[in-house]
Amino acid sequence: MTGQPPRAPRTPRRGGWPAVASVALGSFTLVLSELLPVGALTDIGEDLSVSTGTTGLLVVMPGLAAAVSAPVLTVASRGLDRRTVLWALAALTALADLVCALSRDLTTMLAGRLLLGLALGGFWAVGAAIAPRLVRPESVHRASSLVTAGISVGTVAALPLGALAARSAGWWTAFWAAGLLGLAALAAQIRCLPRLPADSAVGWRDLAGVVRIPAARAGLLATVFVFLGQFASYTYIAPYLERHARFGAGAAAALLLGYGLAGIAGNFLAAASLARSVRATVMASAAALAAVAALLPVAADSAVLVAFLVLVWGAAFGALPLSLQTTMLRAVPAAPERGLAVFVTVVQVSLATGSLLGGVVVDGYGIPASLGVGAALAACAVAVVAAAPVRRSSRRPDPKPDSKPDRRPEQKSVV
C-alpha cells in the first residue's frame, strides 16, 4: 500500500465534521435498509404469499445490483460534482425504502430492493472516497472510520428493528422509518456538503487498469479471501450457536448483538491502528478472523469461550472493511473512486459467493466444516499480505561528504 490519502481542501465551505456526519448518516441508512428484511423474512413472505426461500431474494437483490452499479455509476457520473451524486443516491435510498413500505406483492418489493442496490453500489464507490476531502489530512482515518461505522451500527440495528416492527405495527413500518432516515440524510447533506468537483473522469479502461497496480491487486485478492471466508462461516453462526453450542434463542440473539457492538469498537480501533500501519492492521484482523473460525468448532462445549470468540470475531471483522478500503485508497491515491468502484464489486461478489459456498459446505459436511473453510480462506488473506514486498523507508541517512547520494528508485510496497 503506497502513496498518501487524498489531501482535503484547507477550508471547505460548510465542510468538516458536520459534512462527515451527514455522509455517515447516509451509510447507516443504506446498511440498515439492506438488512431490514433479515429480521422480518418470515412475516414478509407470509404477507406477500411467497416461500421463505423466495423471500430471500430480497436480501440477495441489493448485493447483486450493487456489484453492477458500483462501476457503472462511477463511469456514468464522471465529471459530476460529487455532492450532486451523493444527493441523488440519498434520494434514491429514500425512494427505495418508500417503495418497499408501500409494496403488497413480490414484484414491487423486488423493484424497491433493486433501487436500493443501485444506491448501495454508487455510495460505496463514490461516497466512501468523500470523507478524506472534508477534513484535514491528520483526521482522514477518523473521518473514514465514522463513515464506515455506519456499516456496523446499521448491522446492529437492522435485525431487531425489522423483527420488532414485524411483531408489532407491521414489517412495512420499518421501511417507512428507513425512508424517513434517508430523507433526513438527504437534508443533512444538502445543508452540510461543500462543492466536491470530480477528481478526474473515469472510464472503463481506468477501472480495468486498477488491477494492473500491484498494491491494488494484492488488496483486492486479500479482500476476496476475507469476504469469502467471512460469509462462508458467519452466515451460519446463529444455527451454530443454537445447535452446537446449545445457546437458547434469546442468548444467541444477545450474543449476536454483542458481536455487532464489538464490530463498532473494532472499526474505531482500526482507525487508530491504520495511522501506524495499514499492513499490520489488515494482517492482525484477518489472522484473528481465521483463529476464531478455527477454534469455534472445538470450543462448542464452553459457553464462556464461545461468547469470547464471537466477540473477538466481531471486533476483527469490524476492523476489516475500513482497513481494506484504506488499502484501495492508498493503492490508487490520485483517483480513489476508481479503486473503490472495483473494491465494491469485489466485495459484493465475494459476499454472495461466500454465502453460497458456505451453504454447499453446510449441506454436505455440516456447520463446523463451514467454519473450517472460513478459517482457511481468512488465513489465505494473511498470506497474501505477508507475501507482499515491504516498502523501504523513504527517509535515508544523509550521505557522507565523500559519497554520492543514492538515486535508485524507491521500492514500492503492495500493502
XYZ file of C-alpha atoms in Angstrom:
415
model
C 0.000 0.000 0.000
C 1.703 3.114 -1.140
C 1.024 6.778 -1.507
C -0.884 9.069 0.803
C -4.623 9.571 1.263
C -6.082 12.381 -0.850
C -5.491 15.753 0.779
C -8.551 17.636 1.957
C -9.227 21.205 0.937
C -7.884 23.669 3.500
C -11.147 25.493 4.076
C -14.097 23.642 2.543
C -17.305 25.633 2.648
C -19.700 24.072 5.186
C -17.466 21.015 5.220
C -15.571 19.434 8.102
C -17.164 17.173 10.678
C -20.824 18.157 10.081
C -20.356 17.122 6.447
C -18.696 13.872 7.501
C -21.607 13.179 9.879
C -24.123 13.710 7.059
C -22.297 11.163 4.899
C -22.126 8.754 7.879
C -25.896 9.065 8.298
C -26.242 8.071 4.662
C -24.047 4.989 5.137
C -26.041 3.963 8.215
C -29.350 4.297 6.374
C -28.106 2.236 3.426
C -26.891 -0.700 5.525
C -29.974 -0.551 7.760
C -32.179 -0.683 4.671
C -30.172 -3.516 3.115
C -30.527 -5.781 6.161
C -34.063 -4.901 7.339
C -35.725 -7.894 5.621
C -33.485 -10.362 7.506
C -35.262 -9.631 10.795
C -38.730 -9.960 9.252
C -38.199 -12.508 6.473
C -40.921 -14.938 7.590
C -43.538 -12.220 8.104
C -42.792 -10.596 4.745
C -43.072 -13.967 2.994
C -46.451 -14.679 4.624
C -47.852 -11.270 3.733
C -46.590 -11.490 0.131
C -47.718 -15.147 -0.145
C -44.304 -16.486 -1.160
C -41.979 -19.074 0.388
C -39.207 -18.149 2.780
C -36.620 -19.211 0.198
C -38.149 -16.936 -2.414
C -38.344 -14.104 0.104
C -34.580 -14.470 0.477
C -34.290 -12.770 -2.916
C -34.961 -9.527 -1.042
C -31.565 -9.948 0.615
C -29.715 -11.152 -2.497
C -31.059 -8.499 -4.895
C -29.373 -5.397 -3.386
C -25.967 -7.087 -3.255
C -26.059 -8.207 -6.870
C -27.326 -4.815 -8.019
C -24.580 -3.071 -6.031
C -21.901 -5.220 -7.666
C -23.036 -3.940 -11.066
C -23.903 -0.363 -10.124
C -20.591 0.482 -8.428
C -18.512 0.568 -11.633
C -21.403 1.650 -13.881
C -22.367 4.684 -11.778
C -18.727 5.636 -11.267
C -18.234 5.860 -15.031
C -21.672 7.368 -15.726
C -21.213 10.153 -13.163
C -17.716 11.166 -14.254
C -17.315 14.896 -14.308
C -20.300 15.497 -11.988
C -19.913 17.288 -8.674
C -19.733 14.500 -6.073
C -22.084 16.479 -3.832
C -24.784 16.205 -6.503
C -24.121 12.480 -6.856
C -24.478 11.942 -3.099
C -27.729 13.896 -3.062
C -29.089 11.683 -5.832
C -28.028 8.496 -4.032
C -29.610 9.625 -0.744
C -32.847 10.436 -2.580
C -32.728 7.033 -4.321
C -32.274 5.303 -0.939
C -35.334 7.045 0.492
C -37.371 6.225 -2.637
C -36.341 2.540 -2.474
C -37.483 2.239 1.148
C -40.766 4.017 0.458
C -41.474 1.676 -2.480
C -40.877 -1.306 -0.163
C -43.098 0.226 2.532
C -45.969 0.516 0.033
C -45.385 -2.928 -1.559
C -48.014 -5.621 -1.269
C -46.566 -8.044 -3.847
C -43.144 -9.552 -4.501
C -42.563 -7.814 -7.846
C -42.962 -4.320 -6.387
C -40.850 -5.271 -3.393
C -38.034 -6.537 -5.620
C -38.201 -3.313 -7.635
C -37.632 -1.353 -4.434
C -34.722 -3.593 -3.476
C -33.205 -3.143 -6.948
C -33.296 0.637 -6.466
C -31.614 0.209 -3.100
C -28.862 -1.898 -4.685
C -28.174 0.846 -7.222
C -27.809 3.376 -4.394
C -25.702 0.969 -2.340
C -23.121 0.355 -5.053
C -22.953 4.001 -6.019
C -22.486 5.179 -2.448
C -19.648 2.819 -1.577
C -17.851 3.637 -4.803
C -18.300 7.414 -4.593
C -19.327 8.293 -1.034
C -16.612 6.299 0.710
C -13.967 8.406 -1.024
C -15.541 11.689 0.083
C -14.611 11.751 3.786
C -10.868 12.422 3.223
C -11.804 15.513 1.207
C -13.830 17.014 4.053
C -11.231 17.155 6.840
C -7.578 17.943 7.365
C -5.061 15.205 6.458
C -4.364 14.279 10.085
C -8.076 13.494 10.586
C -8.574 11.350 7.484
C -8.625 7.971 9.271
C -11.069 9.186 11.930
C -13.380 10.644 9.296
C -13.295 7.444 7.227
C -13.957 5.354 10.340
C -17.038 7.462 11.140
C -18.474 6.796 7.681
C -17.722 3.068 7.781
C -19.097 2.882 11.332
C -22.461 3.211 9.641
C -21.955 -0.388 8.458
C -21.588 -1.714 11.999
C -24.331 0.424 13.537
C -26.720 -0.376 10.697
C -25.952 -4.081 11.075
C -26.666 -3.944 14.812
C -29.920 -2.007 14.423
C -31.426 -3.676 11.344
C -32.303 -7.118 12.696
C -34.017 -6.050 15.949
C -35.830 -3.175 14.179
C -37.138 -5.476 11.469
C -38.194 -8.132 13.982
C -39.826 -5.600 16.326
C -41.758 -3.960 13.503
C -42.951 -7.309 12.158
C -44.284 -8.343 15.563
C -45.966 -5.051 16.422
C -47.045 -2.499 13.822
C -46.189 -4.494 10.687
C -42.915 -5.033 8.807
C -43.619 -2.173 6.399
C -43.303 0.346 9.253
C -39.577 -0.458 9.432
C -39.244 0.605 5.782
C -41.206 3.788 6.485
C -38.719 4.564 9.265
C -35.738 3.836 6.978
C -37.264 6.020 4.256
C -37.586 8.933 6.690
C -33.958 8.423 7.722
C -32.992 8.558 4.060
C -34.779 11.888 3.695
C -33.020 13.133 6.839
C -29.654 12.135 5.350
C -30.541 13.962 2.145
C -31.476 17.131 4.059
C -28.265 16.985 6.106
C -26.118 16.528 3.009
C -27.847 19.418 1.218
C -27.116 21.595 4.240
C -23.558 20.488 5.045
C -21.723 19.229 1.975
C -19.436 21.685 0.149
C -18.872 21.598 -3.579
C -16.853 18.482 -4.418
C -15.658 18.568 -8.036
C -14.868 15.185 -9.556
C -11.183 14.329 -9.174
C -10.946 13.073 -12.741
C -13.017 11.499 -15.478
C -13.218 7.728 -15.051
C -13.673 5.355 -17.973
C -13.861 1.595 -18.301
C -10.163 1.402 -19.179
C -9.367 3.266 -15.971
C -11.287 0.699 -13.912
C -9.619 -2.189 -15.720
C -6.265 -0.537 -15.086
C -6.755 -0.766 -11.318
C -5.948 -4.485 -11.309
C -2.627 -3.778 -13.016
C -1.428 -1.824 -9.971
C 0.431 -4.259 -7.659
C -0.870 -2.586 -4.488
C -4.453 -2.704 -5.710
C -4.123 -6.280 -6.963
C -2.866 -7.508 -3.589
C -5.550 -5.553 -1.750
C -8.312 -6.950 -3.935
C -7.038 -10.512 -3.561
C -6.951 -10.113 0.231
C -10.494 -8.698 0.057
C -11.713 -11.725 -1.898
C -10.338 -14.142 0.704
C -11.626 -12.103 3.668
C -15.195 -11.796 2.406
C -15.367 -15.343 1.074
C -14.219 -16.617 4.466
C -16.435 -14.286 6.487
C -19.671 -15.106 4.721
C -18.934 -18.807 4.236
C -18.829 -19.041 8.034
C -20.699 -16.143 9.678
C -23.835 -16.689 7.572
C -24.413 -19.830 9.647
C -23.299 -18.574 13.068
C -26.840 -18.474 14.512
C -27.508 -22.194 13.776
C -24.049 -22.985 15.204
C -24.826 -21.181 18.452
C -28.204 -22.867 18.869
C -27.428 -26.394 17.658
C -23.760 -26.924 18.511
C -23.016 -24.511 21.368
C -26.524 -25.087 22.786
C -27.377 -21.420 23.299
C -31.057 -20.601 23.674
C -32.651 -18.330 21.092
C -32.552 -15.351 23.477
C -28.919 -15.939 24.454
C -27.875 -16.346 20.826
C -29.626 -13.101 19.876
C -27.925 -11.281 22.761
C -24.524 -12.632 21.729
C -25.062 -11.560 18.123
C -25.942 -8.095 19.401
C -22.634 -8.179 21.271
C -20.956 -9.201 18.008
C -22.331 -6.087 16.343
C -21.253 -3.802 19.191
C -17.780 -5.348 19.119
C -17.724 -4.641 15.384
C -18.331 -0.945 16.059
C -15.449 -0.926 18.544
C -13.213 -2.764 16.065
C -13.965 -0.174 13.406
C -12.754 2.702 15.594
C -9.760 0.751 16.910
C -8.750 0.163 13.297
C -8.862 3.903 12.649
C -6.170 4.411 15.310
C -4.137 1.404 14.176
C -4.195 2.333 10.488
C -2.411 5.588 11.231
C 0.552 3.458 12.372
C 0.490 0.577 9.880
C -2.101 -0.468 7.313
C -0.234 -3.718 6.681
C -0.171 -4.768 10.344
C -3.834 -3.840 10.859
C -5.027 -5.958 7.923
C -2.844 -8.914 8.905
C -3.829 -8.850 12.594
C -7.556 -8.550 11.839
C -7.566 -11.320 9.223
C -5.452 -13.568 11.473
C -7.920 -13.070 14.342
C -10.756 -13.935 11.967
C -9.010 -17.152 10.930
C -8.191 -18.118 14.531
C -11.752 -17.616 15.769
C -13.313 -19.606 12.923
C -10.827 -22.428 13.517
C -11.392 -22.527 17.298
C -15.184 -22.323 17.425
C -15.844 -25.940 16.319
C -13.683 -27.285 19.166
C -14.965 -24.756 21.744
C -18.653 -25.636 21.474
C -18.770 -27.202 24.956
C -17.714 -23.975 26.691
C -20.324 -21.212 26.552
C -17.894 -18.674 28.002
C -15.199 -19.440 25.430
C -17.718 -19.386 22.581
C -19.013 -15.991 23.728
C -15.450 -14.631 23.962
C -14.563 -15.906 20.486
C -17.708 -14.431 18.919
C -16.937 -11.015 20.422
C -13.349 -11.215 19.107
C -14.797 -12.168 15.732
C -16.994 -9.078 15.761
C -14.084 -6.784 16.600
C -11.822 -8.399 13.981
C -14.298 -8.180 11.140
C -15.369 -4.700 12.232
C -11.805 -3.557 11.526
C -11.534 -5.109 8.071
C -13.875 -3.051 5.823
C -12.123 0.190 6.809
C -8.679 -1.433 6.609
C -9.257 -2.913 3.156
C -10.888 0.291 1.928
C -7.811 2.206 3.105
C -5.718 -0.258 1.128
C -7.506 0.775 -2.054
C -7.372 4.489 -1.247
C -3.602 4.258 -0.873
C -3.153 1.979 -3.859
C -4.830 4.475 -6.196
C -4.272 7.799 -4.382
C -4.623 10.006 -7.459
C -8.142 8.709 -8.281
C -9.607 6.853 -5.290
C -13.046 6.383 -6.868
C -11.535 4.003 -9.420
C -10.151 1.744 -6.722
C -13.309 1.875 -4.613
C -15.592 1.086 -7.564
C -13.646 -2.127 -8.231
C -13.418 -2.783 -4.478
C -17.213 -2.603 -4.018
C -17.804 -5.002 -6.905
C -15.269 -7.466 -5.482
C -16.828 -7.215 -2.001
C -20.389 -7.820 -3.193
C -19.474 -10.721 -5.479
C -17.296 -12.303 -2.775
C -20.056 -11.833 -0.198
C -22.644 -13.612 -2.336
C -20.186 -16.339 -3.385
C -19.078 -16.881 0.199
C -22.658 -17.365 1.382
C -23.302 -19.784 -1.483
C -20.085 -21.690 -0.757
C -20.958 -21.892 2.926
C -24.390 -23.266 2.117
C -22.919 -26.013 -0.073
C -20.427 -26.967 2.644
C -23.090 -26.921 5.390
C -25.448 -29.122 3.372
C -22.666 -31.585 2.576
C -20.488 -31.605 5.686
C -22.147 -29.590 8.446
C -21.730 -26.196 10.101
C -18.328 -26.890 11.727
C -16.934 -27.577 8.246
C -18.102 -24.162 7.042
C -16.210 -22.587 9.942
C -13.103 -24.512 8.868
C -13.468 -23.245 5.310
C -13.850 -19.710 6.623
C -10.683 -20.082 8.706
C -8.683 -21.363 5.742
C -9.825 -18.532 3.474
C -9.043 -15.861 6.092
C -5.603 -17.421 6.538
C -5.073 -17.057 2.786
C -5.728 -13.322 3.169
C -3.000 -13.147 5.828
C -0.620 -14.983 3.495
C -1.331 -12.572 0.628
C -0.496 -9.561 2.797
C 2.535 -11.245 4.363
C 3.950 -12.139 0.939
C 3.699 -8.584 -0.366
C 7.006 -6.692 -0.681
C 7.747 -4.363 2.210
C 8.274 -0.724 1.457
C 11.683 0.610 2.224
C 11.783 3.764 4.242
C 11.818 6.893 2.115
C 13.946 8.620 4.733
C 17.593 7.692 4.233
C 20.615 8.758 6.262
C 22.380 11.827 4.987
C 25.137 10.782 2.555
C 28.718 11.076 3.693
C 30.604 14.032 2.248
C 32.671 11.787 0.009
C 29.775 9.651 -1.156
C 27.189 10.180 -3.840
C 23.504 10.188 -2.953
C 21.589 7.015 -3.735
C 19.335 7.880 -6.638
C 17.853 4.441 -7.167
C 14.051 4.474 -7.388
C 12.322 3.671 -4.144
C 10.844 0.179 -3.954
C 7.111 0.393 -3.502
C 5.025 -1.787 -1.259
C 1.868 -3.540 -2.294
C 0.462 -3.264 1.222
